[in-house]
mmCIF file of C-alpha atoms in Angstrom:
data_model
loop_
_atom_site.group_PDB
_atom_site.id
_atom_site.type_symbol
_atom_site.label_atom_id
_atom_site.label_comp_id
_atom_site.label_asym_id
_atom_site.label_seq_id
_atom_site.Cartn_x
_atom_site.Cartn_y
_atom_site.Cartn_z
ATOM 1 C CA MET A 9 -10.083 -46.496 21.955
ATOM 2 C CA GLN A 10 -13.112 -46.455 24.328
ATOM 3 C CA ALA A 11 -12.826 -50.207 24.812
ATOM 4 C CA LEU A 12 -9.144 -49.797 25.703
ATOM 5 C CA ALA A 13 -10.026 -46.984 28.158
ATOM 6 C CA VAL A 14 -12.609 -49.303 29.974
ATOM 7 C CA CYS A 15 -9.822 -51.721 30.359
ATOM 8 C CA GLY A 16 -7.683 -49.239 32.041
ATOM 9 C CA TYR A 17 -5.520 -48.296 29.076
ATOM 10 C CA ILE A 18 -4.332 -44.657 29.302
ATOM 11 C CA ALA A 19 -3.280 -43.564 25.812
ATOM 12 C CA PRO A 20 -0.541 -40.912 25.351
ATOM 13 C CA ASP A 21 -1.938 -37.364 24.425
ATOM 14 C CA PRO A 22 -1.173 -37.165 20.767
ATOM 15 C CA SER A 23 -1.535 -33.357 21.006
ATOM 16 C CA PHE A 24 1.607 -33.183 22.828
ATOM 17 C CA ASP A 25 3.419 -36.304 21.788
ATOM 18 C CA LYS A 26 4.094 -36.544 17.906
ATOM 19 C CA GLN A 27 5.308 -40.079 18.326
ATOM 20 C CA ALA A 28 2.194 -40.992 20.009
ATOM 21 C CA ALA A 29 -0.016 -39.563 17.500
ATOM 22 C CA ALA A 30 1.806 -41.263 14.632
ATOM 23 C CA ASP A 31 1.405 -44.618 16.581
ATOM 24 C CA LEU A 32 -2.238 -43.953 17.115
ATOM 25 C CA GLN A 33 -2.915 -42.951 13.522
ATOM 26 C CA SER A 34 -1.028 -46.042 12.087
ATOM 27 C CA GLN A 35 -3.755 -48.107 14.018
ATOM 28 C CA VAL A 36 -6.776 -46.675 12.444
ATOM 29 C CA ASP A 37 -8.419 -46.263 8.934
ATOM 30 C CA ALA A 38 -9.204 -42.590 9.600
ATOM 31 C CA PHE A 39 -9.467 -40.072 12.394
ATOM 32 C CA PHE A 40 -11.313 -36.815 12.771
ATOM 33 C CA THR A 41 -9.634 -33.455 13.302
ATOM 34 C CA PHE A 42 -10.836 -29.928 13.793
ATOM 35 C CA TYR A 43 -8.224 -28.450 11.486
ATOM 36 C CA PRO A 44 -7.105 -29.321 7.812
ATOM 37 C CA SER A 45 -4.127 -31.757 7.665
ATOM 38 C CA ASP A 46 -1.952 -33.356 5.051
ATOM 39 C CA ASN A 47 -2.482 -36.854 6.528
ATOM 40 C CA PRO A 48 -4.602 -38.716 4.043
ATOM 41 C CA LYS A 49 -6.383 -40.510 7.062
ATOM 42 C CA SER A 50 -7.605 -37.105 8.333
ATOM 43 C CA ILE A 51 -11.165 -36.147 8.147
ATOM 44 C CA SER A 52 -11.700 -32.454 8.908
ATOM 45 C CA MET A 53 -14.638 -31.510 11.061
ATOM 46 C CA SER A 54 -15.278 -28.036 11.818
ATOM 47 C CA ALA A 55 -18.140 -28.315 14.225
ATOM 48 C CA VAL A 56 -16.132 -26.157 16.666
ATOM 49 C CA THR A 57 -16.465 -23.196 14.516
ATOM 50 C CA GLN A 58 -20.239 -23.152 14.462
ATOM 51 C CA ASP A 59 -21.988 -20.174 16.114
ATOM 52 C CA SER A 60 -25.043 -21.875 17.402
ATOM 53 C CA PRO A 61 -25.672 -24.978 19.625
ATOM 54 C CA LEU A 62 -28.033 -26.649 16.873
ATOM 55 C CA SER A 63 -25.501 -25.941 14.142
ATOM 56 C CA ARG A 64 -23.143 -27.874 16.187
ATOM 57 C CA ALA A 65 -25.381 -30.683 16.988
ATOM 58 C CA GLU A 66 -26.097 -31.054 13.223
ATOM 59 C CA TRP A 67 -22.489 -32.287 12.731
ATOM 60 C CA LEU A 68 -23.857 -35.596 14.014
ATOM 61 C CA LYS A 69 -25.252 -36.203 10.509
ATOM 62 C CA TYR A 70 -21.690 -35.385 8.971
ATOM 63 C CA VAL A 71 -20.146 -38.083 10.986
ATOM 64 C CA SER A 72 -22.825 -40.455 10.550
ATOM 65 C CA VAL A 73 -22.064 -40.711 6.962
ATOM 66 C CA PHE A 74 -18.704 -42.603 7.777
ATOM 67 C CA PHE A 75 -20.701 -45.234 9.732
ATOM 68 C CA ASN A 76 -23.655 -45.729 7.590
ATOM 69 C CA LYS A 77 -25.837 -44.286 10.167
ATOM 70 C CA GLU A 78 -27.510 -41.476 8.462
ATOM 71 C CA TRP A 79 -31.084 -42.371 9.326
ATOM 72 C CA GLU A 80 -30.259 -42.738 12.955
ATOM 73 C CA ALA A 81 -28.399 -39.438 13.039
ATOM 74 C CA GLU A 82 -31.367 -37.593 11.398
ATOM 75 C CA ALA A 83 -33.793 -39.120 13.924
ATOM 76 C CA LEU A 84 -31.378 -38.042 16.700
ATOM 77 C CA PHE A 85 -30.952 -34.641 15.526
ATOM 78 C CA ARG A 86 -34.657 -34.145 15.129
ATOM 79 C CA THR A 87 -35.039 -35.271 18.783
ATOM 80 C CA ILE A 88 -32.349 -32.790 19.893
ATOM 81 C CA ARG A 89 -33.553 -29.737 17.763
ATOM 82 C CA THR A 90 -37.110 -30.352 19.121
ATOM 83 C CA ALA A 91 -36.099 -30.732 22.817
ATOM 84 C CA TYR A 92 -33.671 -27.597 22.545
ATOM 85 C CA SER A 93 -36.387 -25.466 20.664
ATOM 86 C CA ASP A 94 -38.994 -26.405 23.486
ATOM 87 C CA LEU A 95 -36.409 -25.525 26.331
ATOM 88 C CA LYS A 96 -35.582 -22.194 24.581
ATOM 89 C CA ARG A 97 -39.157 -21.284 24.195
ATOM 90 C CA ALA A 98 -39.912 -22.245 27.874
ATOM 91 C CA ALA A 99 -36.977 -20.276 29.109
ATOM 92 C CA GLN A 100 -37.595 -17.298 27.025
ATOM 93 C CA ALA A 101 -41.183 -17.226 28.250
ATOM 94 C CA ARG A 102 -40.085 -17.442 31.835
ATOM 95 C CA SER A 103 -37.821 -14.269 31.424
ATOM 96 C CA ALA A 104 -40.546 -12.443 29.742
ATOM 97 C CA ALA A 105 -42.955 -13.415 32.480
ATOM 98 C CA ILE A 106 -40.697 -12.146 35.120
ATOM 99 C CA ASN A 107 -39.693 -9.200 33.010
ATOM 100 C CA ARG A 108 -35.935 -10.005 33.924
ATOM 101 C CA LYS A 109 -33.145 -11.600 32.117
ATOM 102 C CA PRO A 110 -30.475 -13.308 34.339
ATOM 103 C CA VAL A 111 -27.018 -11.964 33.842
ATOM 104 C CA VAL A 112 -24.378 -14.678 33.130
ATOM 105 C CA LEU A 113 -20.668 -14.983 32.707
ATOM 106 C CA TRP A 114 -18.413 -17.731 31.310
ATOM 107 C CA VAL A 115 -15.224 -17.494 32.932
ATOM 108 C CA TYR A 116 -12.026 -19.331 33.551
ATOM 109 C CA LYS A 117 -8.409 -18.865 34.932
ATOM 110 C CA GLY A 118 -6.109 -18.142 32.073
ATOM 111 C CA PHE A 119 -2.576 -19.093 31.626
ATOM 112 C CA ASP A 120 -1.377 -15.644 32.313
ATOM 113 C CA ALA A 121 -2.485 -15.478 35.939
ATOM 114 C CA ASP A 122 -5.637 -13.715 34.703
ATOM 115 C CA PHE A 123 -9.385 -14.091 35.014
ATOM 116 C CA VAL A 124 -10.959 -14.513 31.488
ATOM 117 C CA VAL A 125 -14.515 -13.828 30.439
ATOM 118 C CA SER A 126 -15.307 -15.986 27.425
ATOM 119 C CA LYS A 127 -17.975 -14.750 24.983
ATOM 120 C CA PRO A 128 -17.839 -16.706 21.734
ATOM 121 C CA PRO A 129 -20.830 -16.635 19.629
ATOM 122 C CA TYR A 130 -22.088 -20.082 20.585
ATOM 123 C CA LYS A 131 -21.988 -19.397 24.337
ATOM 124 C CA LEU A 132 -23.794 -16.063 23.614
ATOM 125 C CA ALA A 133 -26.499 -18.340 21.751
ATOM 126 C CA TYR A 134 -26.784 -20.578 24.875
ATOM 127 C CA VAL A 135 -27.163 -17.771 27.285
ATOM 128 C CA GLU A 136 -29.937 -15.857 25.089
ATOM 129 C CA ASP A 137 -31.710 -19.086 24.189
ATOM 130 C CA ALA A 138 -32.071 -19.836 27.906
ATOM 131 C CA GLY A 139 -33.636 -16.432 28.393
ATOM 132 C CA GLY A 140 -30.529 -14.679 29.961
ATOM 133 C CA GLN A 141 -27.929 -12.093 28.821
ATOM 134 C CA MET A 142 -24.219 -11.753 29.094
ATOM 135 C CA LEU A 143 -22.739 -9.072 31.021
ATOM 136 C CA PRO A 144 -22.194 -6.234 28.393
ATOM 137 C CA ASP A 145 -18.673 -5.425 26.940
ATOM 138 C CA SER A 146 -19.030 -1.825 28.115
ATOM 139 C CA LYS A 147 -19.554 -2.978 31.845
ATOM 140 C CA LEU A 148 -16.369 -5.166 31.518
ATOM 141 C CA GLN A 149 -14.499 -2.418 30.045
ATOM 142 C CA ALA A 150 -15.690 0.111 32.679
ATOM 143 C CA LEU A 151 -14.574 -2.373 35.260
ATOM 144 C CA GLY A 152 -11.105 -2.542 33.878
ATOM 145 C CA PHE A 153 -11.151 -5.734 31.823
ATOM 146 C CA VAL A 154 -9.006 -5.710 28.643
ATOM 147 C CA ASN A 155 -10.334 -6.923 25.449
ATOM 148 C CA ASN A 156 -8.013 -9.852 24.308
ATOM 149 C CA THR A 157 -10.004 -10.918 21.191
ATOM 150 C CA ALA A 158 -13.507 -10.305 19.753
ATOM 151 C CA ASN A 159 -14.704 -13.202 22.173
ATOM 152 C CA SER A 160 -12.743 -12.754 25.395
ATOM 153 C CA TRP A 161 -11.998 -10.081 28.209
ATOM 154 C CA SER A 162 -9.368 -10.531 30.973
ATOM 155 C CA ILE A 163 -8.129 -9.040 34.165
ATOM 156 C CA PRO A 164 -5.114 -10.006 36.492
ATOM 157 C CA GLN A 165 -6.037 -12.309 39.172
ATOM 158 C CA ALA A 166 -4.197 -9.924 41.490
ATOM 159 C CA ARG A 167 -7.104 -7.660 40.959
ATOM 160 C CA THR A 168 -9.449 -9.571 43.330
ATOM 161 C CA ASP A 169 -11.450 -6.420 44.198
ATOM 162 C CA VAL A 170 -12.459 -5.876 40.551
ATOM 163 C CA TRP A 171 -13.218 -9.835 40.259
ATOM 164 C CA LYS A 172 -15.542 -9.559 43.404
ATOM 165 C CA ASN A 173 -17.245 -6.418 41.994
ATOM 166 C CA THR A 174 -17.815 -8.069 38.675
ATOM 167 C CA LEU A 175 -19.316 -11.282 40.420
ATOM 168 C CA LYS A 176 -21.704 -9.018 42.112
ATOM 169 C CA LEU A 177 -23.208 -7.922 38.847
ATOM 170 C CA VAL A 178 -24.116 -11.435 37.631
ATOM 171 C CA ASN A 179 -26.737 -13.990 38.597
ATOM 172 C CA LEU A 180 -24.976 -16.996 37.326
ATOM 173 C CA TYR A 181 -21.348 -17.829 36.037
ATOM 174 C CA PHE A 182 -19.823 -20.908 34.594
#
């Protein structure tokens, strides 16, 4: 599919078009999904459920088995793990040296005309590993955000005053 994209081919989105999905699946020996499927060509891969960045990266080794690239995947994962661990140590040392952890938010505009603060475990790990901290749930609640799930908080976009006050409390947002 990548070669087709380079040539300008734009494939239909199989997540919205069942016929496109069937057509694409008929042209391959197997395909990866992040959910269980009855399709015998489906290979379930749940990297998205992992709580830590390195756990997610380690799925390289799982995928590599299907291409007989286990040695390359192991070497690449070790490189990633070493680089990530080195950056984590450096970032945490810097935060300790300045005796301050930057406050971070992961945000997006939701489908229901709201601002959403996203806090799944892997994002928390990224922030903490970088020497930062997420804005605490208690602050979000005090500002008027509503807890949607265990991992997200939201407030209507019409509440720009609350949104502006929230942004004043953080050092960085994504």
